[in-house]
Amino acid sequence: MKRWLQHFNHRECAYNCPNQDWVCGREDGRPPCAMGPDPKGGCHAKFECHPYRDGDRWVCNRPRRGSDEQPCEKGPSPEGICGCPMPTCSPLRSLRSIRTRVVMATIALSVGALALLLTSERGRTFMTPGELSSAHAIPNGTCADCHDEGDDAPINWLAKDASDPHAASSAKCLECHDLGPAGANPHSLPDNQLAEWSAKAAATPREGLAQPPLRIAMSQPIAAAAGHASEVACAVCHQEHRGRNHDLTAIANQQCQVCHQNQFTHFAKGHPPFGDYPFRERNRIVFDHKTHFQSHFKQEAHQAAAPESCLACHQVDATGDQMLIKPFEQSCATCHNKDFAGFDANAAKIPFLRIPLLDVEGFEDAEIPVGEWPDDWDSLETTLPPFTTFLLGDSEKNTKAVAQLSGKDLDVIDEEDQPAAADLAWALKEMLHDIGAKGRAELERRLIASLGRDLTSAERETLKSTISPDMIKATAKRWFPTLKEEIGQRRAGAPPDAAFMDPDEMEERLSTDPAELGRNWTRTDADLTLAYRPASHADPFMKLWLSLARAAGDGSESSPADRLFKSLGGASDKVAAGRCLKCHTRNAQSATALHWTGKRPDLTQRKATRFSHASHFHLLEERNCVTCHRLNFSATSKDYLAAFEYYNPEPPQETTSNFQRINKATCAQCHTRESAGENCLSCHNYHVGNFARIPPGSGLIQALPGVKEP
Amino acid sequence: MKRMRRRRSLFLLILAVATVLYAWAHLSLETRLLPAARGSGILLFVLTCGLALFNARKKLPFIPLMSATTWMQVHIYAGFFAALVFLFHTGFRAPTGGLEIVTYVLFAAVALSGVFGLALSRFLPPRLTAHGENVVFERIPGMIVSLRREVEQLIVAAEARTHSTTIAEFYEARLAGFFARPRHLWSHLVSSPKPLNSLLERIDALDRYLDEDERETSARIAGLVRAKSNLDHQWHLQGLLKVWLFAHIPLSFALLLFAAIHGWIAWRFTG
């Protein structure tokens, strides 16, 4: 039997008010009373109706509902009170009201929680927008390391100056990551260099698409609206607080390309050819691969020493990027050690100090006092060695005298040159005396004066370990027994007259045989010369003086420093003294230094392109080094060596390599999206310039052998 | 029905166009290394505020600003669009910061409760209509009391006539709890007739111990049991239609607060 419980007409159906805060709480099953609860949830039902007065009678106005009759049987009392009292109820909150209260409670809870978190110390951790990447998750690091307001309670973050937050945060980044003065520029490049690169790119023939890739083309309207920023905030690319494993440097190829003129979708199709990469610069150590491979290693005498593979002479550096030249002892010594061990010792001597033969008779005639001077008792030279003239460069007077007498025979002096020759004679005596009297300090003073700069601690140490002032003092006393008295008289204003030393006494005092003084020094009384003889590869004396002379030279070839450099580097390519510069080149970037080693990974240098050799070693089983490095048969050895002319003041910065250029197609065989990937950052650095990849002093660099400390 | 279908098609079209436009704008901003997250964040906050206005609109029915049905449709489709913007805003990643996690969870809870409510509003009304008499939710407790009284009056009257307590004892043992309050929540949610059939079978089984007069009473009680079962069905399903809002609305306000703080801090630090 169908049972209908609800009737819809105005007499039988009570009106429920679910939108009110309170609803009737009657539990007797009857419909809610017509009175309803008051706004505060009180029941004000007392009677079923409020009778109204009609003349002198009270009339029932009970609403008819269901089975209730109207008027009721009892009717109103004479006083007008309803005869049907009604039990009160406990009104109930409506569902809507309960929901509103839940909403209010939730809001209150949220506001309270946020207030607590915003004002408390612990709240800072909660408000931090996520874990830092592992690169920045420094133990004991605080928010203030990267944000000015980091140590404040989070409530202060809300009032932070937001005028240029990117610039503020980038400045903090650059405190640790020194990207140079143009750190915030695109690619960290100065404006002029950026413009230069842009112009170069514009002039390069494009292999890319005629139209930009779809994603870039589609974003064109946005770019047109947004324009280009002259500076790029660090956070544009490096988005932090995205978890420990977030890759801070991840960027899509299209994002790289939006600024670039040559746009393409695949490395194989569209990427510009490599040009002369990586052979833009000449080698630091001259090595003619072609001659060695095609001539030397084929000779019967050298076949046993010929390398079996590239790795006989090359090894990968600690970063895995660069192939280094192994030390001389491992790579070259087998054939070239005799260059140092088997030479003629006498021929290889480098005169350091020499007493020349002077025209003493001329001084006597002109009554120019120069004190005692050796007679030509055996075979004195009539010129000064470059070392000696370099050391005499401590004063303007000496420099002038040396310059005036340069190239002249000191044994036959014209009248006009006599004062300069006398100055030179006293300069030599004073140098010998002062070095003997003051020791290494005087030697260093003279060097500093000649160089025009202070010596580095390394230079001082090498000087100390290679030259003994006592040796010079003893030599001076042997050659000039009355030197101390003569210098004393000269400095007192009464220099002794010029006179030859007694030949017999000299012959008795001096020896015609060279004397070995230790540390590769030789004293030869026969020509009054103190000489140095390099005995092995990487001789510290040679390295020091070549570097000093190179640094002090002005390229004029007439200055004492340039003459010294030339004498050390190229006196003869048959002797060790002249062979350093056969392999060691001048620094193409700097006129003041020489390359004593092959190229080393330089953590202060970030170039636009990088290549990790180590990542490709697993391919060597099937493809050896020659896959990429193919000999350049079209270039002769002469072409290659042209870049290494020793004394060309402006050596060519580019060279004709022994090897062919790297072919992009070789890389493109594997570097596809499906295979080895073709991400721009696999081979390119965004930040380019001279700055430390690892902060100096962090201790990380020392852990990488073969890596140059910035 | 045709009008409703046309309206739905229109909203779906608008949603699709908005999605495509937004995806284009977001990807374009990302490609150009412009602050896509800032754009999506602002849009998301505006959308969330707009969605919350639907609740305010319900409290102000006198404002002649489109019909409630239109508001509801806009609320639903804008909600789906906001969920999409949310996914782009988060980069399809789970957050790791405290504030971000809470905001993320709140948004997810609001969105999921909204979808749940939408599903309820689509599936439950047909079931309510098909099941039996539809009654006003607020009247159901009173009706249950009324039914209980009616049953008890029947039993008292039958006992007075027959001097038998069989039905009374049966009521006390098996039916008193059933008539005391709404029962069998899960059975009604899954539309299972098992509890009702069980009670009716027991009443049928009782008949062999009853005389003619009592059987008539028993039959009337069975009818009241069916009516009560329908009331339970209405109560539970209508209740479900109202209860999900206890999660959706409060969490929406919490979300707005947390999102505002998140947005403010993000703006201060990233501009």
PDB file of C-alpha atoms in Angstrom, chain B residues 35-265:
ATOM      1  CA  PRO B  35      57.203  34.930 -15.154  1.00  0.00           C
ATOM      2  CA  ALA B  36      54.585  32.363 -16.129  1.00  0.00           C
ATOM      3  CA  ALA B  37      54.063  31.289 -12.521  1.00  0.00           C
ATOM      4  CA  ARG B  38      53.205  34.841 -11.535  1.00  0.00           C
ATOM      5  CA  GLY B  39      50.607  35.057 -14.289  1.00  0.00           C
ATOM      6  CA  SER B  40      49.062  31.725 -13.435  1.00  0.00           C
ATOM      7  CA  GLY B  41      49.107  32.597  -9.731  1.00  0.00           C
ATOM      8  CA  ILE B  42      47.247  35.855 -10.217  1.00  0.00           C
ATOM      9  CA  LEU B  43      44.730  34.206 -12.536  1.00  0.00           C
ATOM     10  CA  LEU B  44      44.251  31.351 -10.101  1.00  0.00           C
ATOM     11  CA  PHE B  45      43.609  33.667  -7.180  1.00  0.00           C
ATOM     12  CA  VAL B  46      41.137  35.731  -9.171  1.00  0.00           C
ATOM     13  CA  LEU B  47      39.366  32.563 -10.284  1.00  0.00           C
ATOM     14  CA  THR B  48      39.216  31.220  -6.725  1.00  0.00           C
ATOM     15  CA  CYS B  49      37.746  34.484  -5.474  1.00  0.00           C
ATOM     16  CA  GLY B  50      35.238  34.410  -8.331  1.00  0.00           C
ATOM     17  CA  LEU B  51      34.267  30.845  -7.491  1.00  0.00           C
ATOM     18  CA  ALA B  52      33.774  31.808  -3.855  1.00  0.00           C
ATOM     19  CA  LEU B  53      31.387  34.544  -4.965  1.00  0.00           C
ATOM     20  CA  PHE B  54      28.905  31.811  -5.853  1.00  0.00           C
ATOM     21  CA  ASN B  55      28.351  31.231  -2.146  1.00  0.00           C
ATOM     22  CA  ALA B  56      27.779  34.936  -1.617  1.00  0.00           C
ATOM     23  CA  ARG B  57      25.379  34.999  -4.524  1.00  0.00           C
ATOM     24  CA  LYS B  58      23.316  32.269  -2.847  1.00  0.00           C
ATOM     25  CA  LYS B  59      23.006  34.420   0.253  1.00  0.00           C
ATOM     26  CA  LEU B  60      21.802  37.369  -1.795  1.00  0.00           C
ATOM     27  CA  PRO B  61      19.087  35.857  -3.957  1.00  0.00           C
ATOM     28  CA  PHE B  62      17.371  39.185  -4.443  1.00  0.00           C
ATOM     29  CA  ILE B  63      20.164  40.543  -6.607  1.00  0.00           C
ATOM     30  CA  PRO B  64      19.002  40.303 -10.237  1.00  0.00           C
ATOM     31  CA  LEU B  65      22.344  39.035 -11.560  1.00  0.00           C
ATOM     32  CA  MET B  66      21.679  35.993 -13.684  1.00  0.00           C
ATOM     33  CA  SER B  67      19.868  32.953 -12.477  1.00  0.00           C
ATOM     34  CA  ALA B  68      21.217  30.619  -9.822  1.00  0.00           C
ATOM     35  CA  THR B  69      21.402  27.902 -12.473  1.00  0.00           C
ATOM     36  CA  THR B  70      23.662  30.034 -14.636  1.00  0.00           C
ATOM     37  CA  TRP B  71      25.805  30.850 -11.632  1.00  0.00           C
ATOM     38  CA  MET B  72      26.044  27.157 -10.881  1.00  0.00           C
ATOM     39  CA  GLN B  73      27.108  26.340 -14.432  1.00  0.00           C
ATOM     40  CA  VAL B  74      29.704  29.115 -14.421  1.00  0.00           C
ATOM     41  CA  HIS B  75      30.910  27.876 -11.038  1.00  0.00           C
ATOM     42  CA  ILE B  76      31.350  24.336 -12.346  1.00  0.00           C
ATOM     43  CA  TYR B  77      33.181  25.190 -15.554  1.00  0.00           C
ATOM     44  CA  ALA B  78      35.263  27.932 -13.958  1.00  0.00           C
ATOM     45  CA  GLY B  79      36.180  25.375 -11.304  1.00  0.00           C
ATOM     46  CA  PHE B  80      37.449  22.960 -13.920  1.00  0.00           C
ATOM     47  CA  PHE B  81      39.395  25.776 -15.554  1.00  0.00           C
ATOM     48  CA  ALA B  82      40.881  26.776 -12.194  1.00  0.00           C
ATOM     49  CA  ALA B  83      42.020  23.182 -11.647  1.00  0.00           C
ATOM     50  CA  LEU B  84      43.793  23.295 -14.981  1.00  0.00           C
ATOM     51  CA  VAL B  85      45.467  26.616 -14.181  1.00  0.00           C
ATOM     52  CA  PHE B  86      46.454  25.143 -10.821  1.00  0.00           C
ATOM     53  CA  LEU B  87      48.275  22.273 -12.522  1.00  0.00           C
ATOM     54  CA  PHE B  88      50.163  24.694 -14.739  1.00  0.00           C
ATOM     55  CA  HIS B  89      50.912  26.921 -11.748  1.00  0.00           C
ATOM     56  CA  THR B  90      52.424  24.065  -9.757  1.00  0.00           C
ATOM     57  CA  GLY B  91      54.320  22.816 -12.773  1.00  0.00           C
ATOM     58  CA  PHE B  92      52.719  19.412 -12.320  1.00  0.00           C
ATOM     59  CA  ARG B  93      54.948  18.929  -9.262  1.00  0.00           C
ATOM     60  CA  ALA B  94      54.226  18.318  -5.616  1.00  0.00           C
ATOM     61  CA  PRO B  95      55.382  21.213  -3.428  1.00  0.00           C
ATOM     62  CA  THR B  96      57.895  20.823  -0.614  1.00  0.00           C
ATOM     63  CA  GLY B  97      57.397  23.985   1.478  1.00  0.00           C
ATOM     64  CA  GLY B  98      54.989  24.006   4.420  1.00  0.00           C
ATOM     65  CA  LEU B  99      52.806  26.873   3.232  1.00  0.00           C
ATOM     66  CA  GLU B 100      52.821  25.531  -0.302  1.00  0.00           C
ATOM     67  CA  ILE B 101      51.881  22.040   0.824  1.00  0.00           C
ATOM     68  CA  VAL B 102      48.953  23.317   2.885  1.00  0.00           C
ATOM     69  CA  THR B 103      47.762  25.546   0.039  1.00  0.00           C
ATOM     70  CA  TYR B 104      48.206  22.715  -2.442  1.00  0.00           C
ATOM     71  CA  VAL B 105      46.280  20.262  -0.256  1.00  0.00           C
ATOM     72  CA  LEU B 106      43.533  22.804   0.373  1.00  0.00           C
ATOM     73  CA  PHE B 107      43.111  23.479  -3.316  1.00  0.00           C
ATOM     74  CA  ALA B 108      43.097  19.789  -4.101  1.00  0.00           C
ATOM     75  CA  ALA B 109      40.562  19.133  -1.334  1.00  0.00           C
ATOM     76  CA  VAL B 110      38.289  21.954  -2.503  1.00  0.00           C
ATOM     77  CA  ALA B 111      38.537  20.832  -6.115  1.00  0.00           C
ATOM     78  CA  LEU B 112      37.962  17.170  -5.341  1.00  0.00           C
ATOM     79  CA  SER B 113      35.082  17.919  -2.970  1.00  0.00           C
ATOM     80  CA  GLY B 114      33.597  20.085  -5.719  1.00  0.00           C
ATOM     81  CA  VAL B 115      33.872  17.269  -8.231  1.00  0.00           C
ATOM     82  CA  PHE B 116      32.408  14.906  -5.629  1.00  0.00           C
ATOM     83  CA  GLY B 117      29.509  17.288  -5.006  1.00  0.00           C
ATOM     84  CA  LEU B 118      28.950  17.683  -8.729  1.00  0.00           C
ATOM     85  CA  ALA B 119      28.844  13.924  -9.140  1.00  0.00           C
ATOM     86  CA  LEU B 120      26.360  13.641  -6.239  1.00  0.00           C
ATOM     87  CA  SER B 121      24.143  16.326  -7.725  1.00  0.00           C
ATOM     88  CA  ARG B 122      24.114  14.397 -11.002  1.00  0.00           C
ATOM     89  CA  PHE B 123      23.578  10.883  -9.705  1.00  0.00           C
ATOM     90  CA  LEU B 124      21.523  11.184  -6.504  1.00  0.00           C
ATOM     91  CA  PRO B 125      18.449  13.199  -7.602  1.00  0.00           C
ATOM     92  CA  PRO B 126      17.375  10.570 -10.188  1.00  0.00           C
ATOM     93  CA  ARG B 127      17.744   7.905  -7.551  1.00  0.00           C
ATOM     94  CA  LEU B 128      15.692   9.937  -5.089  1.00  0.00           C
ATOM     95  CA  THR B 129      12.999  10.486  -7.646  1.00  0.00           C
ATOM     96  CA  ALA B 130      12.902   6.840  -8.637  1.00  0.00           C
ATOM     97  CA  HIS B 131      12.864   5.469  -5.126  1.00  0.00           C
ATOM     98  CA  GLY B 132       9.601   6.677  -3.674  1.00  0.00           C
ATOM     99  CA  GLU B 133       7.863   9.679  -2.188  1.00  0.00           C
ATOM    100  CA  ASN B 134      10.034  12.778  -2.167  1.00  0.00           C
ATOM    101  CA  VAL B 135       9.866  14.671   1.076  1.00  0.00           C
ATOM    102  CA  VAL B 136      11.397  17.891   2.325  1.00  0.00           C
ATOM    103  CA  PHE B 137      14.637  17.046   4.119  1.00  0.00           C
ATOM    104  CA  GLU B 138      13.907  19.187   7.151  1.00  0.00           C
ATOM    105  CA  ARG B 139      10.566  17.423   7.724  1.00  0.00           C
ATOM    106  CA  ILE B 140      11.975  13.927   7.804  1.00  0.00           C
ATOM    107  CA  PRO B 141      12.754  13.777  11.571  1.00  0.00           C
ATOM    108  CA  GLY B 142       9.182  14.834  12.343  1.00  0.00           C
ATOM    109  CA  MET B 143       7.785  12.302   9.913  1.00  0.00           C
ATOM    110  CA  ILE B 144       9.819   9.543  11.505  1.00  0.00           C
ATOM    111  CA  VAL B 145       8.406  10.470  14.906  1.00  0.00           C
ATOM    112  CA  SER B 146       4.948  10.503  13.405  1.00  0.00           C
ATOM    113  CA  LEU B 147       5.417   7.049  11.897  1.00  0.00           C
ATOM    114  CA  ARG B 148       6.759   5.685  15.147  1.00  0.00           C
ATOM    115  CA  ARG B 149       3.733   6.956  17.021  1.00  0.00           C
ATOM    116  CA  GLU B 150       1.420   5.538  14.453  1.00  0.00           C
ATOM    117  CA  VAL B 151       3.034   2.124  14.732  1.00  0.00           C
ATOM    118  CA  GLU B 152       2.908   2.233  18.502  1.00  0.00           C
ATOM    119  CA  GLN B 153      -0.776   3.228  18.473  1.00  0.00           C
ATOM    120  CA  LEU B 154      -1.553   0.325  16.128  1.00  0.00           C
ATOM    121  CA  ILE B 155       0.203  -2.112  18.437  1.00  0.00           C
ATOM    122  CA  VAL B 156      -1.514  -0.796  21.559  1.00  0.00           C
ATOM    123  CA  ALA B 157      -4.894  -0.976  19.856  1.00  0.00           C
ATOM    124  CA  ALA B 158      -4.250  -4.518  18.585  1.00  0.00           C
ATOM    125  CA  GLU B 159      -3.131  -5.660  21.999  1.00  0.00           C
ATOM    126  CA  ALA B 160      -6.275  -4.227  23.581  1.00  0.00           C
ATOM    127  CA  ARG B 161      -8.441  -6.072  21.102  1.00  0.00           C
ATOM    128  CA  THR B 162      -6.693  -9.429  20.979  1.00  0.00           C
ATOM    129  CA  HIS B 163      -5.065  -9.539  24.415  1.00  0.00           C
ATOM    130  CA  SER B 164      -1.988 -10.853  22.658  1.00  0.00           C
ATOM    131  CA  THR B 165       1.475  -9.345  23.139  1.00  0.00           C
ATOM    132  CA  THR B 166       3.080 -11.111  20.189  1.00  0.00           C
ATOM    133  CA  ILE B 167       3.227  -8.063  17.945  1.00  0.00           C
ATOM    134  CA  ALA B 168       4.248  -5.795  20.826  1.00  0.00           C
ATOM    135  CA  GLU B 169       7.097  -8.088  21.743  1.00  0.00           C
ATOM    136  CA  PHE B 170       8.133  -8.308  18.102  1.00  0.00           C
ATOM    137  CA  TYR B 171       8.093  -4.523  17.832  1.00  0.00           C
ATOM    138  CA  GLU B 172      10.136  -4.164  20.977  1.00  0.00           C
ATOM    139  CA  ALA B 173      12.688  -6.697  19.774  1.00  0.00           C
ATOM    140  CA  ARG B 174      12.951  -5.907  16.070  1.00  0.00           C
ATOM    141  CA  LEU B 175      11.294  -2.630  15.110  1.00  0.00           C
ATOM    142  CA  ALA B 176      11.763  -0.162  17.962  1.00  0.00           C
ATOM    143  CA  GLY B 177      15.348   0.612  16.955  1.00  0.00           C
ATOM    144  CA  PHE B 178      14.404   0.863  13.299  1.00  0.00           C
ATOM    145  CA  PHE B 179      11.709   3.483  14.012  1.00  0.00           C
ATOM    146  CA  ALA B 180      13.837   5.383  16.538  1.00  0.00           C
ATOM    147  CA  ARG B 181      16.000   7.205  13.964  1.00  0.00           C
ATOM    148  CA  PRO B 182      17.220   7.047  10.347  1.00  0.00           C
ATOM    149  CA  ARG B 183      18.948   3.679   9.836  1.00  0.00           C
ATOM    150  CA  HIS B 184      20.965   1.679   7.342  1.00  0.00           C
ATOM    151  CA  LEU B 185      23.121   4.476   5.904  1.00  0.00           C
ATOM    152  CA  TRP B 186      25.409   2.376   3.721  1.00  0.00           C
ATOM    153  CA  SER B 187      22.603   0.181   2.381  1.00  0.00           C
ATOM    154  CA  HIS B 188      20.700   3.255   1.226  1.00  0.00           C
ATOM    155  CA  LEU B 189      23.814   4.816  -0.299  1.00  0.00           C
ATOM    156  CA  VAL B 190      24.325   1.744  -2.431  1.00  0.00           C
ATOM    157  CA  SER B 191      20.574   1.266  -2.938  1.00  0.00           C
ATOM    158  CA  SER B 192      20.576  -2.120  -1.297  1.00  0.00           C
ATOM    159  CA  PRO B 193      17.061  -3.368  -0.312  1.00  0.00           C
ATOM    160  CA  LYS B 194      18.510  -5.980   1.979  1.00  0.00           C
ATOM    161  CA  PRO B 195      17.712  -4.394   5.390  1.00  0.00           C
ATOM    162  CA  LEU B 196      14.112  -3.607   4.314  1.00  0.00           C
ATOM    163  CA  ASN B 197      13.565  -7.087   2.905  1.00  0.00           C
ATOM    164  CA  SER B 198      14.965  -8.611   6.046  1.00  0.00           C
ATOM    165  CA  LEU B 199      12.496  -6.723   8.214  1.00  0.00           C
ATOM    166  CA  LEU B 200       9.577  -7.547   5.931  1.00  0.00           C
ATOM    167  CA  GLU B 201      10.522 -11.231   5.906  1.00  0.00           C
ATOM    168  CA  ARG B 202      10.545 -11.264   9.682  1.00  0.00           C
ATOM    169  CA  ILE B 203       7.088  -9.650   9.717  1.00  0.00           C
ATOM    170  CA  ASP B 204       5.890 -12.281   7.241  1.00  0.00           C
ATOM    171  CA  ALA B 205       7.383 -15.007   9.385  1.00  0.00           C
ATOM    172  CA  LEU B 206       5.503 -13.626  12.365  1.00  0.00           C
ATOM    173  CA  ASP B 207       2.152 -14.097  10.652  1.00  0.00           C
ATOM    174  CA  ARG B 208       1.929 -17.818  11.438  1.00  0.00           C
ATOM    175  CA  TYR B 209       1.675 -16.917  15.131  1.00  0.00           C
ATOM    176  CA  LEU B 210      -1.010 -14.283  14.637  1.00  0.00           C
ATOM    177  CA  ASP B 211      -4.747 -14.420  14.372  1.00  0.00           C
ATOM    178  CA  GLU B 212      -6.710 -12.691  11.659  1.00  0.00           C
ATOM    179  CA  ASP B 213      -6.994  -9.362  13.494  1.00  0.00           C
ATOM    180  CA  GLU B 214      -3.334  -9.315  14.307  1.00  0.00           C
ATOM    181  CA  ARG B 215      -2.387 -10.156  10.737  1.00  0.00           C
ATOM    182  CA  GLU B 216      -4.240  -7.089   9.577  1.00  0.00           C
ATOM    183  CA  THR B 217      -2.254  -5.012  12.062  1.00  0.00           C
ATOM    184  CA  SER B 218       0.933  -6.706  10.959  1.00  0.00           C
ATOM    185  CA  ALA B 219       0.187  -5.814   7.335  1.00  0.00           C
ATOM    186  CA  ARG B 220      -0.321  -2.157   8.270  1.00  0.00           C
ATOM    187  CA  ILE B 221       2.950  -2.196  10.212  1.00  0.00           C
ATOM    188  CA  ALA B 222       4.712  -3.612   7.166  1.00  0.00           C
ATOM    189  CA  GLY B 223       3.399  -0.649   5.186  1.00  0.00           C
ATOM    190  CA  LEU B 224       4.745   1.736   7.782  1.00  0.00           C
ATOM    191  CA  VAL B 225       8.111  -0.034   7.686  1.00  0.00           C
ATOM    192  CA  ARG B 226       8.239   0.578   3.931  1.00  0.00           C
ATOM    193  CA  ALA B 227       7.379   4.237   4.485  1.00  0.00           C
ATOM    194  CA  LYS B 228      10.081   4.541   7.142  1.00  0.00           C
ATOM    195  CA  SER B 229      12.618   2.876   4.868  1.00  0.00           C
ATOM    196  CA  ASN B 230      11.806   5.416   2.157  1.00  0.00           C
ATOM    197  CA  LEU B 231      12.233   8.217   4.664  1.00  0.00           C
ATOM    198  CA  ASP B 232      15.644   6.776   5.586  1.00  0.00           C
ATOM    199  CA  HIS B 233      16.574   6.677   1.912  1.00  0.00           C
ATOM    200  CA  GLN B 234      15.534  10.294   1.462  1.00  0.00           C
ATOM    201  CA  TRP B 235      17.316  11.327   4.620  1.00  0.00           C
ATOM    202  CA  HIS B 236      20.638   9.724   3.778  1.00  0.00           C
ATOM    203  CA  LEU B 237      20.790  10.735   0.138  1.00  0.00           C
ATOM    204  CA  GLN B 238      19.543  14.273   0.672  1.00  0.00           C
ATOM    205  CA  GLY B 239      21.862  14.527   3.637  1.00  0.00           C
ATOM    206  CA  LEU B 240      24.776  13.542   1.445  1.00  0.00           C
ATOM    207  CA  LEU B 241      23.772  16.261  -1.014  1.00  0.00           C
ATOM    208  CA  LYS B 242      24.073  18.777   1.813  1.00  0.00           C
ATOM    209  CA  VAL B 243      26.959  17.360   3.829  1.00  0.00           C
ATOM    210  CA  TRP B 244      29.674  17.615   1.120  1.00  0.00           C
ATOM    211  CA  LEU B 245      29.305  21.376   1.316  1.00  0.00           C
ATOM    212  CA  PHE B 246      30.563  21.127   4.904  1.00  0.00           C
ATOM    213  CA  ALA B 247      33.949  20.319   3.379  1.00  0.00           C
ATOM    214  CA  HIS B 248      33.772  22.349   0.173  1.00  0.00           C
ATOM    215  CA  ILE B 249      32.785  25.743   1.553  1.00  0.00           C
ATOM    216  CA  PRO B 250      34.901  25.967   4.743  1.00  0.00           C
ATOM    217  CA  LEU B 251      37.968  24.669   2.920  1.00  0.00           C
ATOM    218  CA  SER B 252      37.393  27.260   0.191  1.00  0.00           C
ATOM    219  CA  PHE B 253      37.692  30.078   2.701  1.00  0.00           C
ATOM    220  CA  ALA B 254      40.775  28.518   4.263  1.00  0.00           C
ATOM    221  CA  LEU B 255      42.221  28.183   0.771  1.00  0.00           C
ATOM    222  CA  LEU B 256      41.613  31.859   0.031  1.00  0.00           C
ATOM    223  CA  LEU B 257      43.451  32.880   3.191  1.00  0.00           C
ATOM    224  CA  PHE B 258      46.448  30.629   2.640  1.00  0.00           C
ATOM    225  CA  ALA B 259      46.583  31.460  -1.057  1.00  0.00           C
ATOM    226  CA  ALA B 260      46.517  35.180  -0.259  1.00  0.00           C
ATOM    227  CA  ILE B 261      49.502  34.856   2.078  1.00  0.00           C
ATOM    228  CA  HIS B 262      51.322  32.633  -0.408  1.00  0.00           C
ATOM    229  CA  GLY B 263      50.668  35.102  -3.218  1.00  0.00           C
ATOM    230  CA  TRP B 264      51.669  38.093  -1.127  1.00  0.00           C
ATOM    231  CA  ILE B 265      54.976  36.532  -0.085  1.00  0.00           C
TER     232      ILE B 265
END
